[in-house]
CSV table of C-alpha atoms and ligand atoms in Angstrom, one decimal:
chain,number,residue,atom,x,y,z
H,1,UNK,CA,0.0,0.0,0.0
H,2,UNK,CA,1.6,3.3,-1.2
H,3,UNK,CA,1.1,5.3,2.0
H,4,UNK,CA,2.3,2.6,4.3
H,5,UNK,CA,5.3,2.1,2.0
H,6,UNK,CA,6.1,5.8,2.4
H,7,UNK,CA,5.8,5.6,6.2
H,8,UNK,CA,7.7,2.4,6.7
H,9,UNK,CA,10.1,2.7,3.8
H,10,UNK,CA,10.2,-1.1,3.5
H,11,UNK,CA,13.2,-1.1,5.9
H,12,UNK,CA,11.5,-1.5,9.2
H,13,UNK,CA,10.5,-4.1,11.7
H,14,UNK,CA,6.8,-4.3,10.8
H,15,UNK,CA,6.2,-3.8,7.1
H,16,UNK,CA,9.4,-4.9,5.5
H,17,UNK,CA,9.7,-8.2,3.7
H,18,UNK,CA,11.9,-11.3,3.4
H,19,UNK,CA,15.6,-10.7,4.1
H,20,UNK,CA,15.2,-7.2,5.7
H,21,UNK,CA,12.3,-8.3,7.9
H,22,UNK,CA,14.1,-11.5,9.0
H,23,UNK,CA,17.2,-9.7,10.0
H,24,UNK,CA,15.4,-6.9,11.7
H,25,UNK,CA,13.1,-9.3,13.6
H,26,UNK,CA,16.1,-11.4,14.6
H,27,UNK,CA,18.0,-8.5,16.2
H,28,UNK,CA,14.7,-7.3,17.8
H,29,UNK,CA,14.2,-10.7,19.4
H,30,UNK,CA,17.7,-11.2,20.5
H,31,UNK,CA,18.1,-7.7,22.0
H,32,UNK,CA,14.8,-8.2,24.0
H,33,UNK,CA,16.1,-11.5,25.3
H,34,UNK,CA,19.4,-10.0,26.4
H,35,UNK,CA,17.7,-7.0,28.0
H,36,UNK,CA,15.3,-9.3,29.8
H,37,UNK,CA,18.1,-11.4,31.2
H,38,UNK,CA,19.8,-8.5,32.9
H,39,UNK,CA,19.7,-8.4,36.7
H,40,UNK,CA,17.2,-5.6,36.7
H,41,UNK,CA,15.9,-6.0,33.2
H,42,UNK,CA,13.3,-3.8,31.7
H,43,UNK,CA,11.0,-4.4,34.6
H,44,UNK,CA,13.1,-2.0,36.6
H,45,UNK,CA,12.3,0.8,34.1
H,46,UNK,CA,8.6,-0.1,34.1
H,47,UNK,CA,8.5,0.0,37.9
H,48,UNK,CA,10.1,3.5,37.8
H,49,UNK,CA,7.5,4.7,35.3
H,50,UNK,CA,4.6,3.3,37.3
H,51,UNK,CA,6.0,5.1,40.4
H,52,UNK,CA,6.2,8.4,38.4
H,53,UNK,CA,2.6,7.8,37.1
H,54,UNK,CA,1.2,7.3,40.6
H,55,UNK,CA,3.0,10.5,41.6
H,56,UNK,CA,1.4,12.4,38.6
H,57,UNK,CA,-2.1,11.2,39.4
H,58,UNK,CA,-1.6,12.0,43.1
H,59,UNK,CA,-0.6,15.6,42.1
H,60,UNK,CA,-4.1,16.2,40.7
H,61,UNK,CA,-5.4,15.8,44.3
H,62,UNK,CA,-8.7,14.1,43.5
H,63,UNK,CA,-9.8,16.7,40.8
H,64,UNK,CA,-11.3,15.4,37.6
H,65,UNK,CA,-8.7,14.9,34.9
H,66,UNK,CA,-8.0,13.1,31.6
H,67,UNK,CA,-5.5,10.3,32.2
H,68,UNK,CA,-4.4,10.0,28.5
H,69,UNK,CA,-1.4,12.3,28.5
H,70,UNK,CA,0.3,11.0,31.7
H,71,UNK,CA,-0.3,7.4,30.6
H,72,UNK,CA,1.1,8.1,27.1
H,73,UNK,CA,4.2,9.8,28.6
H,74,UNK,CA,4.8,6.8,30.8
H,75,UNK,CA,4.5,4.1,28.2
H,76,UNK,CA,6.5,6.2,25.7
H,77,UNK,CA,9.2,6.5,28.3
H,78,UNK,CA,9.3,2.7,28.6
H,79,UNK,CA,10.1,2.5,24.9
H,80,UNK,CA,12.7,5.3,25.4
H,81,UNK,CA,14.3,3.2,28.2
H,82,UNK,CA,14.4,0.1,25.9
H,83,UNK,CA,15.6,2.0,22.8
H,84,UNK,CA,18.0,4.6,24.4
H,85,UNK,CA,18.6,3.4,28.0
H,86,UNK,CA,17.0,6.4,29.7
H,87,UNK,CA,13.8,8.2,30.3
H,88,UNK,CA,12.8,11.8,29.6
H,89,UNK,CA,11.0,14.3,31.9
H,90,UNK,CA,7.4,15.1,30.8
H,91,UNK,CA,8.5,18.8,30.8
H,92,UNK,CA,11.2,18.2,28.2
H,93,UNK,CA,10.1,20.1,25.0
H,94,UNK,CA,11.6,17.5,22.6
H,95,UNK,CA,9.9,14.6,24.4
H,96,UNK,CA,6.6,16.5,24.2
H,97,UNK,CA,7.1,16.9,20.4
H,98,UNK,CA,8.0,13.2,20.2
H,99,UNK,CA,4.7,12.0,21.8
H,100,UNK,CA,2.7,14.5,19.7
H,101,UNK,CA,4.4,13.2,16.5
H,102,UNK,CA,3.7,9.5,17.4
H,103,UNK,CA,0.1,10.5,18.1
H,104,UNK,CA,-0.3,12.4,14.8
H,105,UNK,CA,1.2,9.5,12.8
H,106,UNK,CA,-1.1,7.0,14.4
H,107,UNK,CA,-4.3,9.1,14.2
H,108,UNK,CA,-3.9,9.5,10.5
H,109,UNK,CA,-3.9,5.7,10.0
H,110,UNK,CA,-7.5,4.5,10.0
H,111,UNK,CA,-8.8,8.0,9.0
H,112,UNK,CA,-10.9,8.7,5.9
H,113,UNK,CA,-8.1,10.7,4.4
H,114,UNK,CA,-5.7,7.8,4.9
H,115,UNK,CA,-8.0,5.5,2.9
H,116,UNK,CA,-8.2,8.2,0.2
H,117,UNK,CA,-4.4,8.5,0.2
H,118,UNK,CA,-4.1,4.8,-0.3
H,119,UNK,CA,-6.6,4.8,-3.2
H,120,UNK,CA,-5.5,7.9,-5.0
H,121,UNK,CA,-1.8,8.3,-4.0
H,122,UNK,CA,-0.9,10.5,-6.9
H,123,UNK,CA,-3.6,13.1,-6.3
H,124,UNK,CA,-3.3,13.3,-2.6
H,125,UNK,CA,0.5,13.3,-2.6
H,126,UNK,CA,0.2,16.9,-3.8
H,127,UNK,CA,-2.4,18.1,-1.4
H,128,UNK,CA,-2.1,19.2,2.2
H,129,UNK,CA,-3.9,17.4,5.0
H,130,UNK,CA,-3.3,15.0,7.9
H,131,UNK,CA,-1.4,12.5,5.7
H,132,UNK,CA,1.2,15.2,5.1
H,133,UNK,CA,1.4,15.9,8.9
H,134,UNK,CA,1.8,12.1,9.5
H,135,UNK,CA,4.7,12.1,7.1
H,136,UNK,CA,6.4,15.1,8.7
H,137,UNK,CA,5.8,13.5,12.1
H,138,UNK,CA,7.6,10.4,10.9
H,139,UNK,CA,10.5,12.6,9.8
H,140,UNK,CA,10.6,14.1,13.3
H,141,UNK,CA,10.7,10.7,15.1
H,142,UNK,CA,13.5,9.6,12.7
H,143,UNK,CA,15.5,12.7,13.5
H,144,UNK,CA,14.9,12.2,17.2
H,145,UNK,CA,16.3,8.6,16.9
H,146,UNK,CA,19.3,9.8,14.8
H,147,UNK,CA,20.2,12.4,17.4
H,148,UNK,CA,20.2,9.6,20.1
H,149,UNK,CA,22.2,7.4,17.8
H,150,UNK,CA,24.8,10.1,17.5
H,151,UNK,CA,25.0,10.5,21.3
H,152,UNK,CA,25.4,6.7,21.7
H,153,UNK,CA,28.3,6.7,19.3
H,154,UNK,CA,30.0,9.5,21.1
H,155,UNK,CA,29.4,8.4,24.7
H,156,UNK,CA,28.8,4.7,24.9
H,157,UNK,CA,31.2,1.8,25.1
H,158,UNK,CA,29.7,-0.4,22.4
H,159,UNK,CA,31.5,-3.4,23.9
H,160,UNK,CA,29.2,-3.1,26.9
H,161,UNK,CA,25.8,-2.5,25.1
H,162,UNK,CA,23.0,-1.3,27.4
H,163,UNK,CA,20.0,-0.8,25.1
H,164,UNK,CA,18.5,-1.5,21.7
H,165,UNK,CA,20.6,1.3,20.0
H,166,UNK,CA,23.9,0.0,21.5
H,167,UNK,CA,23.1,-3.5,20.4
H,168,UNK,CA,22.2,-2.5,16.9
H,169,UNK,CA,25.2,-0.2,16.5
H,170,UNK,CA,27.4,-3.1,17.6
H,171,UNK,CA,25.8,-5.4,15.1
H,172,UNK,CA,26.4,-2.8,12.4
H,173,UNK,CA,30.1,-2.8,13.3
H,174,UNK,CA,30.2,-6.6,13.3
H,175,UNK,CA,28.6,-7.0,9.9
H,176,UNK,CA,30.7,-4.4,8.1
H,177,UNK,CA,31.8,-5.8,4.8
H,178,UNK,CA,29.0,-8.4,4.7
H,179,UNK,CA,27.1,-7.6,1.4
H,180,UNK,CA,23.9,-9.4,2.7
H,181,UNK,CA,23.7,-7.4,5.9
H,182,UNK,CA,20.8,-4.9,6.2
H,183,UNK,CA,22.1,-3.4,9.5
H,184,UNK,CA,22.7,0.3,8.8
H,185,UNK,CA,21.9,3.7,10.4
H,186,UNK,CA,18.8,4.3,8.3
H,187,UNK,CA,17.3,0.9,9.2
H,188,UNK,CA,18.1,1.4,12.9
H,189,UNK,CA,16.3,4.8,12.9
H,190,UNK,CA,13.3,3.1,11.2
H,191,UNK,CA,13.3,0.3,13.7
H,192,UNK,CA,13.2,2.8,16.6
H,193,UNK,CA,10.3,4.6,14.9
H,194,UNK,CA,8.5,1.2,14.8
H,195,UNK,CA,9.0,0.5,18.4
H,196,UNK,CA,7.5,3.9,19.3
H,197,UNK,CA,4.5,3.4,16.9
H,198,UNK,CA,3.9,-0.2,17.9
H,199,UNK,CA,4.6,0.2,21.6
H,200,UNK,CA,3.1,3.4,22.7
H,201,UNK,CA,-0.6,3.7,21.6
H,202,UNK,CA,-1.4,0.0,22.0
H,203,UNK,CA,-0.4,-0.1,25.6
H,204,UNK,CA,-1.6,3.4,26.4
H,205,UNK,CA,-5.0,2.7,24.9
H,206,UNK,CA,-5.3,-0.6,26.9
H,207,UNK,CA,-4.6,1.3,30.1
H,208,UNK,CA,-7.0,4.0,29.2
H,209,UNK,CA,-9.8,1.4,28.8
H,210,UNK,CA,-8.7,-0.3,32.0
H,211,UNK,CA,-9.2,2.8,34.1
H,212,UNK,CA,-12.5,3.6,32.5
H,213,UNK,CA,-13.8,0.1,33.1
H,214,UNK,CA,-12.7,0.2,36.7
H,215,UNK,CA,-14.5,3.5,37.3
H,216,UNK,CA,-17.7,2.0,35.8
H,217,UNK,CA,-17.3,-1.4,37.7
H,218,UNK,CA,-16.5,-0.4,41.3
H,219,UNK,CA,-17.2,-4.0,42.6
H,220,UNK,CA,-14.5,-5.4,40.3
H,221,UNK,CA,-12.1,-2.6,41.1
H,222,UNK,CA,-12.5,-3.3,44.8
H,223,UNK,CA,-11.8,-7.0,44.4
H,224,UNK,CA,-8.6,-6.3,42.4
H,225,UNK,CA,-7.5,-3.9,45.1
H,226,UNK,CA,-8.1,-6.4,47.9
H,227,UNK,CA,-6.2,-9.1,46.0
H,228,UNK,CA,-3.2,-6.8,45.3
H,229,UNK,CA,-3.1,-5.7,49.0
H,230,UNK,CA,-3.5,-9.3,50.2
H,231,UNK,CA,-0.5,-10.4,48.2
H,232,UNK,CA,1.8,-7.4,48.7
H,233,UNK,CA,0.9,-6.2,52.2
H,234,UNK,CA,1.5,-2.6,52.8
H,235,UNK,CA,5.2,-2.3,52.1
H,236,UNK,CA,6.4,-4.6,49.3
H,237,UNK,CA,6.4,-3.3,45.7
H,238,UNK,CA,4.8,-5.3,42.9
H,239,UNK,CA,6.9,-7.4,40.5
H,240,UNK,CA,5.7,-9.2,37.3
H,241,UNK,CA,6.0,-12.7,38.8
H,242,UNK,CA,3.3,-11.7,41.3
H,243,UNK,CA,0.7,-12.2,38.5
H,244,UNK,CA,0.8,-15.9,39.4
H,245,UNK,CA,-0.5,-15.1,42.9
H,246,UNK,CA,-3.1,-12.7,41.6
H,247,UNK,CA,-5.5,-14.7,39.4
H,248,UNK,CA,-8.4,-12.3,39.6
H,249,UNK,CA,-6.2,-9.3,38.7
H,250,UNK,CA,-4.7,-11.2,35.8
H,251,UNK,CA,-8.2,-12.3,34.6
H,252,UNK,CA,-9.4,-8.6,34.8
H,253,UNK,CA,-6.4,-7.4,32.6
H,254,UNK,CA,-7.1,-10.2,30.0
H,255,UNK,CA,-10.8,-9.4,30.0
H,256,UNK,CA,-10.1,-5.7,29.4
H,257,UNK,CA,-7.9,-6.6,26.5
H,258,UNK,CA,-10.5,-9.1,25.1
H,259,UNK,CA,-13.4,-6.7,25.3
H,260,UNK,CA,-11.6,-3.5,24.4
H,261,UNK,CA,-9.0,-4.8,22.1
H,262,UNK,CA,-6.4,-2.2,21.3
H,263,UNK,CA,-6.3,-3.2,17.7
H,264,UNK,CA,-9.2,-4.1,15.4
H,265,UNK,CA,-7.0,-5.9,12.9
H,266,UNK,CA,-3.7,-7.5,13.0
H,267,UNK,CA,-0.8,-6.3,10.8
H,268,UNK,CA,-1.3,-6.9,7.1
H,269,UNK,CA,0.8,-9.8,5.9
H,270,UNK,CA,1.4,-11.6,2.6
H,271,UNK,CA,1.6,-15.3,2.0
H,272,UNK,CA,5.2,-16.3,1.2
H,273,UNK,CA,4.0,-19.5,-0.6
H,274,UNK,CA,0.7,-21.0,-1.8
H,275,UNK,CA,-1.4,-22.1,1.2
H,276,UNK,CA,-4.5,-24.3,1.4
H,277,UNK,CA,-6.9,-23.3,4.1
H,278,UNK,CA,-10.0,-25.4,4.6
H,279,UNK,CA,-10.0,-26.2,0.9
H,280,UNK,CA,-9.4,-22.6,-0.3
H,281,UNK,CA,-6.2,-21.9,-2.2
H,282,UNK,CA,-4.5,-18.7,-1.0
H,283,UNK,CA,-1.9,-18.1,-3.7
H,284,UNK,CA,1.6,-16.8,-2.8
H,285,UNK,CA,1.4,-13.0,-2.5
H,286,UNK,CA,-2.2,-12.8,-1.2
H,287,UNK,CA,-2.7,-10.1,1.4
H,288,UNK,CA,-4.2,-11.3,4.7
H,289,UNK,CA,-5.5,-9.2,7.5
H,290,UNK,CA,-7.2,-11.3,10.2
H,291,UNK,CA,-10.3,-9.9,11.8
H,292,UNK,CA,-9.8,-10.1,15.6
H,293,UNK,CA,-13.6,-9.7,16.3
H,294,UNK,CA,-14.1,-13.2,15.0
H,295,UNK,CA,-12.0,-14.6,17.9
H,296,UNK,CA,-12.4,-12.3,20.8
H,297,UNK,CA,-16.2,-11.8,20.5
H,298,UNK,CA,-17.1,-15.3,19.3
H,299,UNK,CA,-20.3,-16.3,21.1
H,300,UNK,CA,-19.4,-20.0,20.8
H,301,UNK,CA,-16.2,-19.4,22.8
H,302,UNK,CA,-17.2,-16.8,25.4
H,303,UNK,CA,-20.1,-17.0,27.8
H,304,UNK,CA,-21.0,-13.3,27.5
H,305,UNK,CA,-18.9,-12.0,24.7
H,306,UNK,CA,-20.3,-8.5,24.7
H,307,UNK,CA,-20.0,-8.0,28.5
H,308,UNK,CA,-17.1,-7.2,30.8
H,309,UNK,CA,-16.8,-10.5,32.6
H,310,UNK,CA,-13.4,-11.5,34.2
H,311,UNK,CA,-14.9,-15.0,34.8
H,312,UNK,CA,-14.0,-15.7,31.1
H,313,UNK,CA,-10.5,-16.2,32.4
H,314,UNK,CA,-11.2,-18.0,35.7
H,315,UNK,CA,-12.1,-21.6,36.5
H,316,UNK,CA,-14.7,-22.6,39.1
H,317,UNK,CA,-12.0,-22.4,41.8
H,318,UNK,CA,-10.9,-18.9,40.9
H,319,UNK,CA,-7.7,-20.0,39.2
H,320,UNK,CA,-6.5,-18.1,36.1
H,321,UNK,CA,-7.1,-19.9,32.8
H,322,UNK,CA,-5.2,-18.9,29.6
H,323,UNK,CA,-7.5,-19.1,26.6
H,324,UNK,CA,-6.5,-20.1,23.0
H,325,UNK,CA,-8.9,-17.6,21.6
H,326,UNK,CA,-7.1,-14.7,23.2
H,327,UNK,CA,-5.2,-13.6,20.1
H,328,UNK,CA,-4.5,-10.1,21.1
H,329,UNK,CA,-0.8,-10.4,20.6
H,330,UNK,CA,-1.1,-12.5,17.4
H,331,UNK,CA,-0.6,-16.2,17.1
H,332,UNK,CA,2.1,-18.8,16.8
H,333,UNK,CA,3.5,-17.9,13.4
H,334,UNK,CA,3.1,-14.1,13.7
H,335,UNK,CA,3.2,-12.5,17.1
H,336,UNK,CA,3.9,-9.2,18.7
H,337,UNK,CA,7.7,-8.7,19.0
H,338,UNK,CA,7.4,-7.3,22.5
H,339,UNK,CA,4.5,-9.3,23.9
H,340,UNK,CA,6.4,-10.0,27.1
H,341,UNK,CA,7.3,-6.4,27.6
H,342,UNK,CA,3.6,-5.4,27.0
H,343,UNK,CA,2.4,-7.9,29.5
H,344,UNK,CA,4.8,-6.7,32.2
H,345,UNK,CA,3.8,-3.1,31.5
H,346,UNK,CA,0.0,-3.8,31.8
H,347,UNK,CA,0.4,-5.8,35.0
H,348,UNK,CA,2.7,-3.4,36.8
H,349,UNK,CA,1.0,-0.2,35.8
H,350,UNK,CA,-2.5,-1.6,36.5
H,351,UNK,CA,-1.7,-3.1,39.9
H,352,UNK,CA,0.2,0.0,41.1
H,353,UNK,CA,-2.6,2.3,40.1
H,354,UNK,CA,-5.3,0.2,41.7
H,355,UNK,CA,-3.3,-0.2,44.8
H,356,UNK,CA,-2.9,3.6,45.1
H,357,UNK,CA,-6.3,5.0,44.1
H,358,UNK,CA,-10.0,4.6,43.9
H,359,UNK,CA,-11.1,5.5,40.4
H,360,UNK,CA,-14.5,7.1,39.9
H,361,UNK,CA,-16.3,9.1,37.2
H,362,UNK,CA,-16.5,12.8,38.2
H,363,UNK,CA,-19.6,13.6,40.4
H,364,UNK,CA,-22.6,14.3,38.2
H,365,UNK,CA,-21.3,12.0,35.4
H,366,UNK,CA,-23.5,8.9,35.6
H,367,UNK,CA,-22.1,7.1,32.5
H,368,UNK,CA,-19.2,7.5,30.2
H,369,UNK,CA,-19.3,6.3,26.6
H,370,UNK,CA,-17.7,2.9,26.2
H,371,UNK,CA,-17.9,3.1,22.4
H,372,UNK,CA,-14.7,2.6,20.4
H,373,UNK,CA,-13.2,5.3,18.2
H,374,UNK,CA,-11.2,3.7,15.4
H,375,UNK,CA,-7.8,4.8,14.2
H,376,UNK,CA,-4.9,2.3,13.9
H,377,UNK,CA,-5.9,1.3,17.4
H,378,UNK,CA,-9.5,1.3,18.8
H,379,UNK,CA,-9.5,3.9,21.6
H,380,UNK,CA,-12.2,5.3,23.9
H,381,UNK,CA,-13.7,8.8,23.5
H,382,UNK,CA,-11.8,11.2,25.7
H,383,UNK,CA,-13.1,11.1,29.3
H,384,UNK,CA,-12.3,12.5,32.7
H,385,UNK,CA,-12.1,10.6,35.9
H,386,UNK,CA,-11.2,11.1,39.6
H,387,UNK,CA,-8.4,9.3,41.3
H,388,UNK,CA,-8.9,9.4,45.1
H,389,UNK,CA,-5.7,8.4,46.9
H,390,UNK,CA,-6.4,5.3,48.9
H,391,UNK,CA,-4.7,6.6,52.1
H,392,UNK,CA,-7.2,9.6,52.0
H,393,UNK,CA,-10.2,7.3,51.3
H,394,UNK,CA,-9.6,4.9,54.1
U,401,HEM,C1,-1.2,-4.0,24.7
U,401,HEM,C2,-0.1,-3.9,24.1
U,401,HEM,C3,0.2,-4.5,22.7
U,401,HEM,C4,-0.6,-5.3,21.9
U,401,HEM,C5,-2.1,-5.7,22.1
U,401,HEM,C6,0.2,-5.6,20.7
U,401,HEM,C7,-0.3,-6.4,19.7
U,401,HEM,C8,0.5,-6.7,18.5
U,401,HEM,C9,0.0,-7.4,17.4
U,401,HEM,C10,-1.4,-8.0,17.3
U,401,HEM,C11,1.0,-7.4,16.5
U,401,HEM,C12,0.9,-8.1,15.1
U,401,HEM,C13,1.3,-9.5,15.1
U,401,HEM,C14,1.2,-10.1,13.7
U,401,HEM,O1,0.1,-10.1,13.2
U,401,HEM,O2,2.2,-10.4,13.1
U,401,HEM,C15,2.1,-6.7,17.0
U,401,HEM,C16,3.3,-6.6,16.4
U,401,HEM,C17,4.4,-5.8,16.9
U,401,HEM,N1,4.4,-5.3,18.1
U,401,HEM,FE1,3.0,-5.3,19.6
U,401,HEM,N2,1.5,-5.1,20.9
U,401,HEM,C18,1.5,-4.4,22.1
U,401,HEM,C19,2.6,-3.8,22.6
U,401,HEM,C20,3.8,-3.6,22.0
U,401,HEM,C21,5.0,-3.0,22.6
U,401,HEM,C22,5.0,-2.3,24.0
U,401,HEM,C23,6.0,-3.0,21.6
U,401,HEM,C24,7.3,-2.4,21.7
U,401,HEM,C25,7.8,-1.6,22.5
U,401,HEM,C26,5.4,-3.7,20.5
U,401,HEM,C27,6.2,-3.9,19.3
U,401,HEM,C28,5.7,-4.6,18.2
U,401,HEM,C29,6.4,-4.8,17.0
U,401,HEM,C30,7.8,-4.3,16.7
U,401,HEM,C31,5.6,-5.6,16.1
U,401,HEM,C32,5.9,-6.0,14.7
U,401,HEM,C33,6.5,-7.4,14.8
U,401,HEM,C34,6.8,-8.0,13.4
U,401,HEM,O3,6.4,-7.5,12.4
U,401,HEM,O4,7.5,-9.0,13.4
U,401,HEM,N3,4.1,-4.1,20.7
U,401,HEM,N4,1.8,-6.3,18.3
């Protein structure tokens, strides 16, 4: 598709093909493994971001506010930590431009103008509009990444790589002279852009839905809080492995994702060879874009598919049950590169927030729209809520 081609440049982690995709995916996977194996791993950064987010919410002092911007800053900072090894202050002007640029690029995808741009590329290429803004946002994120790459080259010891940029630069050095290598500065910048695009709005949207659903389901919210407190007591901080001791909280997070899936469709793929599916021949080159609705809202698989019901992920004894139909991160042959990171983020942000606050709709607001808005992700209409600090409430 011409516009996606212009955005991704066929060099990236998500929309490239064959040799380029394989090599980019390979380095993405191996860096993630190496970062996860570190003593403190990426979980350390996520805990720090969750701590900052709780602080930001507390600062509002129980007044109604829109949680989107603080959540976006936090999840964007997790990607910064992974890509560059450090976070940015929410007051940093360049960081603010970065989050705006990611938002603009994503909002254009899924819009009417985006569809027109794909259908009439030659006409719209010459006209102004959100598609032009999306392309200049892309340029901004690439420049941001290149600036960081420059600093890494100047200040880091590549023999002791600490983050995605270090590992990639080291790989570039190692593969110098290899004519088949696709590791170069342009492709690194494009991969970083992909991490921001794929990793910011998906997670932020899920957390946005999470808080809205908790505000509208106070009984479930209270049950999660009790479970978190029961496992952690009053002093210990939460870590990802705690999910095993918190079946109800884990079921609630899965149910939020099932009902309010962040992405309506998976990523468009092409068959690399002829494939026969239930007697239908899909010739090599056919585009495929699986419709997630068919799995996550299937009334043959879920007791109450249209309702928020954490029991979908619990057995009769209250144990957590993983479900094969939960395809939110993709499936065996084609899955989210950072599924593990996303799961850690959702669990740690969610349990920290529910431990610290009671979430409610502002007084006078009886109901908030739970309808989706569709862009590249499916996100809620903007809403305000109140976060009452637990210490003050009890
Ligand atoms: C709630 C959070 C998230 C959800 C639901 C999600 C879901 C997905 C899905 C469905 C795919 C497409 C799989 C396929 O069809 O091939 C995907 C791909 C991808 N995701 Fe995620 N994701 C999330 C968070 C993240 C995060 C935090 C990052 C990185 C920081 C990330 C990076 C990627 C990348 C790079 C790809 C492309 C992989 C490839 O083409 O090989 N995702 N994600």
